[in-house]
Short mmCIF file of C-alpha atoms in Angstrom, two decimals:
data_model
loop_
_atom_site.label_atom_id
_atom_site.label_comp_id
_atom_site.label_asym_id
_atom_site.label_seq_id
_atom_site.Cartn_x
_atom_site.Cartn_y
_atom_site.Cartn_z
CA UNK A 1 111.61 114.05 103.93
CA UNK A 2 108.99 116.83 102.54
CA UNK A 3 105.70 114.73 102.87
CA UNK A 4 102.11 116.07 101.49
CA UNK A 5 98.70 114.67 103.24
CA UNK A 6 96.76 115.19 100.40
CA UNK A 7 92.77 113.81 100.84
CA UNK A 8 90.39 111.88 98.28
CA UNK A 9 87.02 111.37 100.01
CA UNK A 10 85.55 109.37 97.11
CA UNK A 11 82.83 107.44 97.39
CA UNK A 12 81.93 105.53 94.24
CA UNK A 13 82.45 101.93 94.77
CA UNK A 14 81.85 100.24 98.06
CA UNK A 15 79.09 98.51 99.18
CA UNK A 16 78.60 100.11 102.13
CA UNK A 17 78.96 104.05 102.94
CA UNK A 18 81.38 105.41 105.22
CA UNK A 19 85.15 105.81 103.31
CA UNK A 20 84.59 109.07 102.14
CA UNK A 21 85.17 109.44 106.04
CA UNK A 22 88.72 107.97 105.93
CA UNK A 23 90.79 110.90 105.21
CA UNK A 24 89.45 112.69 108.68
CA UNK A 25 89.60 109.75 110.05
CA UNK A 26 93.43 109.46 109.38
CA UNK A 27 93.81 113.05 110.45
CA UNK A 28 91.82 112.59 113.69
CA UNK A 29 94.35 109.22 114.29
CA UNK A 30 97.14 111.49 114.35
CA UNK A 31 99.04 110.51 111.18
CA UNK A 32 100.79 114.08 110.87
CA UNK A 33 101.81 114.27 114.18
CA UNK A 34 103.28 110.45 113.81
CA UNK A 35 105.23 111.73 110.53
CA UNK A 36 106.26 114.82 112.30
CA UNK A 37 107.61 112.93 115.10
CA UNK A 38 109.73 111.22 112.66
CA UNK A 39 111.68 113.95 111.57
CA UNK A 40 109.32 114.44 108.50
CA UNK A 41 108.14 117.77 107.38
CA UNK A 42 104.88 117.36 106.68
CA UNK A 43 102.08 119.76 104.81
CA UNK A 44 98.28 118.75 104.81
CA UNK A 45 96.57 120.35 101.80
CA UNK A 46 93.34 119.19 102.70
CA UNK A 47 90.97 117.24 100.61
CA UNK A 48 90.74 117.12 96.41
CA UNK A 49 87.68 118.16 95.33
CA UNK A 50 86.36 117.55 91.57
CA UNK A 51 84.93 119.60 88.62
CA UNK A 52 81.37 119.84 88.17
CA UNK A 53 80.42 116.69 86.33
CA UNK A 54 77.60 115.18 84.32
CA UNK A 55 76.69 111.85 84.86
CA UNK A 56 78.31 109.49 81.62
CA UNK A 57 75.98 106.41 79.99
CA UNK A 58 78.07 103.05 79.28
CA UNK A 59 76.73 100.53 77.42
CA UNK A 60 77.72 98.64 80.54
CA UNK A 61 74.57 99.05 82.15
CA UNK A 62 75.64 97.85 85.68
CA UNK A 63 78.19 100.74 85.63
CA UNK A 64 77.12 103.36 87.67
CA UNK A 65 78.85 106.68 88.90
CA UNK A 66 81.31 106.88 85.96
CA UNK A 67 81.09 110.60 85.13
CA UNK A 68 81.85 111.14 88.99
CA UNK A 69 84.74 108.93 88.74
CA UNK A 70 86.61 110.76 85.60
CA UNK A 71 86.29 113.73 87.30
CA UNK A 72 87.95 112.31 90.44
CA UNK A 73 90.64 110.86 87.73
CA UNK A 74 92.06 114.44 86.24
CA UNK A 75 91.33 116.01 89.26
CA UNK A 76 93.81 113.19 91.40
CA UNK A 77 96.22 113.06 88.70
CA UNK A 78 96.95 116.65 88.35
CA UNK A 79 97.27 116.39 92.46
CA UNK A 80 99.76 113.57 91.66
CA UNK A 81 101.70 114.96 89.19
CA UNK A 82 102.14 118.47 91.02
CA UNK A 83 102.46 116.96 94.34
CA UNK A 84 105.12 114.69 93.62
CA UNK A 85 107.64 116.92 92.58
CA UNK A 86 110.83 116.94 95.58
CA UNK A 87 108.12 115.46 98.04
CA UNK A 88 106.37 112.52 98.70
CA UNK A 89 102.56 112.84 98.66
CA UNK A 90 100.37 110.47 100.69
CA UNK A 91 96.55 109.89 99.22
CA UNK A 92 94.14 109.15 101.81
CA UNK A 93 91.16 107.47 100.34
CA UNK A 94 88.11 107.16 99.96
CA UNK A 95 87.81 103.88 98.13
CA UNK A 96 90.43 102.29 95.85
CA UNK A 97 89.23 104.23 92.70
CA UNK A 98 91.45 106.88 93.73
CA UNK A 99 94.39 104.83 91.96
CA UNK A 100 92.92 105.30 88.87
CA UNK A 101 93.78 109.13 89.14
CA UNK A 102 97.01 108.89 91.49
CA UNK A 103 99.56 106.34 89.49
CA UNK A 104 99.04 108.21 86.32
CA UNK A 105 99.79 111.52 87.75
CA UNK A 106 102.83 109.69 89.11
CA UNK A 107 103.87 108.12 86.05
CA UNK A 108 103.89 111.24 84.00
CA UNK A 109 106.41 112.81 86.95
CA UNK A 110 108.43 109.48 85.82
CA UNK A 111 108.28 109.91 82.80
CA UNK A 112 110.05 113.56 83.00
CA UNK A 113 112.48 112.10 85.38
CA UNK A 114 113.15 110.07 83.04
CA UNK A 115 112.56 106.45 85.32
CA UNK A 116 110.17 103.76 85.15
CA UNK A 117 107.05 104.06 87.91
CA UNK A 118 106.57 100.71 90.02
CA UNK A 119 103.60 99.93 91.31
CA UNK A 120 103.25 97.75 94.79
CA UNK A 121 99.83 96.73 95.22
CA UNK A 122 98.30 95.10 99.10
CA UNK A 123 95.29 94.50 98.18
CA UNK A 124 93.24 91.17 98.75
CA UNK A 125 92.34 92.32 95.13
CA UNK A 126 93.37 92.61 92.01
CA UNK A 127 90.98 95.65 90.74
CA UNK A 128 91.38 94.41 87.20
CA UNK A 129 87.95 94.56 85.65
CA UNK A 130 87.61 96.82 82.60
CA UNK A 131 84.04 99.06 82.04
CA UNK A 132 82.98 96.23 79.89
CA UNK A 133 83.19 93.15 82.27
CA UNK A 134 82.95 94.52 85.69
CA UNK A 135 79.46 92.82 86.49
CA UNK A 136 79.30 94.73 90.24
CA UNK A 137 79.70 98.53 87.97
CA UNK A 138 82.02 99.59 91.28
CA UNK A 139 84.57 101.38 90.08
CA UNK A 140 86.99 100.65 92.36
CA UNK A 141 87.30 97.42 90.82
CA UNK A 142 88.76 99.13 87.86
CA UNK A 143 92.15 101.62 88.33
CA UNK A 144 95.43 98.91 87.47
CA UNK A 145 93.62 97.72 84.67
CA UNK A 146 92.98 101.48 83.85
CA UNK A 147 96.43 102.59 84.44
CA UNK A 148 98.58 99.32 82.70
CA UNK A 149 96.20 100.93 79.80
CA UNK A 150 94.24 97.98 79.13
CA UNK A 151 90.98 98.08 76.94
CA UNK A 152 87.85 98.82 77.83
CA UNK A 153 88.62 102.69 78.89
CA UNK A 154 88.47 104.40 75.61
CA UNK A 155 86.29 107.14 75.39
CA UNK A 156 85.45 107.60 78.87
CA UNK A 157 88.61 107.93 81.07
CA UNK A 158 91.02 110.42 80.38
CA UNK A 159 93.65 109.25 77.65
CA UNK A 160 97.39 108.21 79.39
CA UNK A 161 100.18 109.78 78.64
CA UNK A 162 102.20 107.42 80.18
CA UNK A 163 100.35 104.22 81.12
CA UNK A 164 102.34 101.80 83.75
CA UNK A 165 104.01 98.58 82.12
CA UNK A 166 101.78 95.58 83.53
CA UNK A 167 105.52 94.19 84.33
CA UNK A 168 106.25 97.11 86.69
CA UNK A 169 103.01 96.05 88.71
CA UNK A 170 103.28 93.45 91.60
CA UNK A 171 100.36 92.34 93.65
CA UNK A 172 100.63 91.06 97.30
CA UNK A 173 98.04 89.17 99.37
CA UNK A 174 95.09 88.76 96.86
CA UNK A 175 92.53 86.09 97.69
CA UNK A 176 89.18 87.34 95.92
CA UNK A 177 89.72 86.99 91.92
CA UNK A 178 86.70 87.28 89.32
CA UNK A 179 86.57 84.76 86.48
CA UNK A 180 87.24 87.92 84.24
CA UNK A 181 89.95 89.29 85.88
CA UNK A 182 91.79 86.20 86.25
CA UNK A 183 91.61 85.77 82.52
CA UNK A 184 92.79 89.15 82.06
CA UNK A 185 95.70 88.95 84.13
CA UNK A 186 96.99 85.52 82.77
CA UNK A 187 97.79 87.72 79.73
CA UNK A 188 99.83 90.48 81.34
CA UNK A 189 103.21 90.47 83.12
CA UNK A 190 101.70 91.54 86.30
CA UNK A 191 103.28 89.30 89.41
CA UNK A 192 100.62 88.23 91.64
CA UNK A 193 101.22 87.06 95.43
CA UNK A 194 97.90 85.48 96.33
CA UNK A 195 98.02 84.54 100.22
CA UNK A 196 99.09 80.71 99.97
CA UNK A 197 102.56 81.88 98.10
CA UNK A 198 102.87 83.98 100.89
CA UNK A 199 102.03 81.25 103.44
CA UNK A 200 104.36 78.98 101.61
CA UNK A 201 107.80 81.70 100.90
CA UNK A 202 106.77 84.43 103.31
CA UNK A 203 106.03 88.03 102.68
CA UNK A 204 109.81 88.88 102.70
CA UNK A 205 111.31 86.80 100.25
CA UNK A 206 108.48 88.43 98.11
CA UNK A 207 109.25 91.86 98.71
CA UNK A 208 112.81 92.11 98.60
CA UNK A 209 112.49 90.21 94.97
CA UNK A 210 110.55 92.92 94.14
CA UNK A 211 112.22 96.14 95.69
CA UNK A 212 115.62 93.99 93.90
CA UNK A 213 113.64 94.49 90.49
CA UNK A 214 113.15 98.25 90.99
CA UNK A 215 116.24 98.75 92.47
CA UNK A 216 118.16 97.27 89.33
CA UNK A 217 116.70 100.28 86.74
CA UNK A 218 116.42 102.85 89.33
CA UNK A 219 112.68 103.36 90.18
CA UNK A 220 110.00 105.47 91.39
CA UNK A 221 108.04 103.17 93.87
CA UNK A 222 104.07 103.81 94.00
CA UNK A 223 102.97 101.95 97.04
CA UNK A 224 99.17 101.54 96.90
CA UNK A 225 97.57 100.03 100.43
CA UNK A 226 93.89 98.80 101.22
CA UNK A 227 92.81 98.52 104.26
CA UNK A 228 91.06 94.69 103.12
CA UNK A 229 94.94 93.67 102.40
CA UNK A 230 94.59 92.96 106.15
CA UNK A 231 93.04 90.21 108.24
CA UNK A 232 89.77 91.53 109.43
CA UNK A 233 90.35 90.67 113.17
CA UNK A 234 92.91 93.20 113.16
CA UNK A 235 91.75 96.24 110.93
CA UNK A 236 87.60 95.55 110.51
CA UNK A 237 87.18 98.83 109.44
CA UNK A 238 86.39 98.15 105.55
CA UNK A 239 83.51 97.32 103.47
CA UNK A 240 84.88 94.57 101.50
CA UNK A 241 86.46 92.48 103.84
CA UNK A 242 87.58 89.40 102.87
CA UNK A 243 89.09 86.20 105.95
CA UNK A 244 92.69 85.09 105.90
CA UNK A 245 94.97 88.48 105.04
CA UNK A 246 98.24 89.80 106.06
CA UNK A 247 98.76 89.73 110.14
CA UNK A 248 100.23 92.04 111.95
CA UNK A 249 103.52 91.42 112.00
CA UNK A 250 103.77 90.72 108.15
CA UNK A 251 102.17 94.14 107.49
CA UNK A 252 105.01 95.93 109.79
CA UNK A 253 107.45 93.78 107.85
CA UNK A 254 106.69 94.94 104.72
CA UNK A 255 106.32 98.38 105.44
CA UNK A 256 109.78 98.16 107.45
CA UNK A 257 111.47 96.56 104.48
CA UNK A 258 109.98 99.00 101.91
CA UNK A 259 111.71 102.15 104.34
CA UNK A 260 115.08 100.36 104.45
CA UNK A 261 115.00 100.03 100.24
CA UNK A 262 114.75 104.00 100.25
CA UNK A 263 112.63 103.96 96.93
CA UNK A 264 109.23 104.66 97.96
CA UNK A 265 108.07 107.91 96.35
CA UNK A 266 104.09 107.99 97.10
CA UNK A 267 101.52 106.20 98.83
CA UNK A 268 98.09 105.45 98.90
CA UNK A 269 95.82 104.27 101.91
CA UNK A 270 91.93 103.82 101.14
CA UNK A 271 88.80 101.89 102.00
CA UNK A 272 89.41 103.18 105.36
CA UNK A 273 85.22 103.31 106.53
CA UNK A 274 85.83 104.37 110.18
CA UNK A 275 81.90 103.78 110.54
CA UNK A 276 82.66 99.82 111.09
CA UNK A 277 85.62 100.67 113.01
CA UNK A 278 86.20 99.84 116.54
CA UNK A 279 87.08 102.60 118.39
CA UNK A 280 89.94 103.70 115.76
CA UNK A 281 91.38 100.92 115.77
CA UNK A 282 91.77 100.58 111.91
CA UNK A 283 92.93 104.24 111.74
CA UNK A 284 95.45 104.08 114.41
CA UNK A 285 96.51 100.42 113.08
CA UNK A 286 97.08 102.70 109.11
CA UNK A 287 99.23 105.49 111.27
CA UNK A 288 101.18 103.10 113.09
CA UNK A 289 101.92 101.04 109.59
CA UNK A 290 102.62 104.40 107.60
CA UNK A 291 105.07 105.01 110.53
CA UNK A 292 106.92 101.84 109.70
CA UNK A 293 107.04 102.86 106.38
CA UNK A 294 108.35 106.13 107.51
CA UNK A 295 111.30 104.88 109.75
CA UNK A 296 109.74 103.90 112.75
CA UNK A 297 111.68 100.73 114.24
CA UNK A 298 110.35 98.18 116.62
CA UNK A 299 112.87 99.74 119.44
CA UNK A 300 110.77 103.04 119.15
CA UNK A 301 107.42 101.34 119.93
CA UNK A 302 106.31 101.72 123.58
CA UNK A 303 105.66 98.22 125.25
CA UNK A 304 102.80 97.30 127.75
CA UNK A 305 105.35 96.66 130.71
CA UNK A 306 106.95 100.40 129.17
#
């Protein structure tokens, strides 16, 4: 597969500085190489870099950074859209707000294909506030209610084309919900995994209803991955952690499921701050997950006793 490493160091959002660092810090973990080794052709274009920008007033005034954040928006969707065409591009974040600029590029290509754009979201949240109720004014809290084309945007984000139906979005391993965004949700068609369905079926019941549903009308699958979708212990390197996320083994499992459905078209990975990392770990933990969703198998993996 033609794959393109294509770099959003954004910065908008988290509460602590540092993921505008991820992208290198994805490069310097050796994700090409891991791709490469794959069989995978793989082109870096380096990072996206935004128009000159003004900052925007909202009568929100907790929202900060917004005229910074549109111009991340076109600038990531026209990367999307042009990127996407016979390839899979790979957006390394920077903090979740890239989203809001990479699924609508996507869903326009989808929209000329003429198939319906899926969105798979592990995330331990939902990102669902609008300008008006997001009390924090991060941004990042804000791209799948952007991109299902929910209210609030008007005005200030770029009009979609092609906004992504709220039925095509599933959630996995959320377990930090506002008030606001849970009453938001309840009145969309988006499928939400919190962690205690996924204690109680397992991840891979989950998935494999969901790769079933985009299987069934042929579509594009968007795979969007934060680094908090994990347990802390394992990948500390992100500014929002939050306790009890997806181990180890059921991160691997979904990424090796999602390879064996053959439908994933594009991927994000963000909230990557390698300045609370541990030695890489985090960044060598995202390449060795990509791999999986790349083809890697557990018989490739080199073993302590190997």
């Amino acid at each position: 597969m033609d794959c393109t490493l294509i770099g959003a160091p954004l910065q908008i959002g988290a509460g602590q500085l540092g993921c505008e660092m991820g992208p290198s810090a994805l490069r310097i973990a050796g994700l090409r190489t891991a791709l490469e080794e794959l069989g995978h052709t793989v082109k870096d274009i380096g990072n996206v870099s935004p128009r000159p920008f003004a900052e925007m007033p909202h009568p929100n005034k907790a929202v900060h950074h917004l005229g910074e954040t549109v111009a991340w928006v076109e600038a990531l969707s026209t990367a999307a859209y042009e990127h996407s065409r016979g390839g899979m591009p790979i957006f390394l974040g920077g903090d979740h707000a890239i989203s809001a600029g990479t699924v609508p590029g996507l869903a326009r290509r989808a929209a000329e294909l003429g198939r319906p754009l899926f969105v798979l979201w592990l995330d331990a949240h939902t990102d669902f506030h609008s300008l008006e109720t997001t009390t924090s004014g991060n941004l990042h809290g804000t791209p799948v209610a952007y991109y299902t084309g929910q209210a609030g945007f008007d005005r200030y984000f770029p009009e979609l084309a092609h906004a992504v139906p709220t039925e095509n979005v599933c959630m996995i391993g959320i377990r930090s919900v506002d008030p606001a965004e849970r009453a938001a949700i309840r009145r969309t068609g988006i499928t939400v995994h919190d962690m205690r369905v996924i204690d109680e079926h397992g991840v891979a019941v989950l998935v494999r209803s969901f790769i079933e549903r985009v299987r069934a009308v042929n579509g594009l699958l968007h795979v969007s991955f934060d680094v908090d979708f994990l347990e802390p212990d394992i990948a500390p390197a992100v500014g929002t952690t939050v306790p009890g996320g997806a181990t180890f083994r059921e991160a691997h499992l979904i990424m090796e499921m999602l390879h064996d459905s053959d439908l994933v078209t594009s991927l994000d990975i963000v909230e990557l701050n390698p300045f609370l990392d541990e030695r890489g770990k985090t960044a060598k933990l995202l390449v060795d997950l990509v791999s999986s969703l790349m083809g890697k198998r557990v018989m490739d993996r080199p073993t302590l006793a190997g």
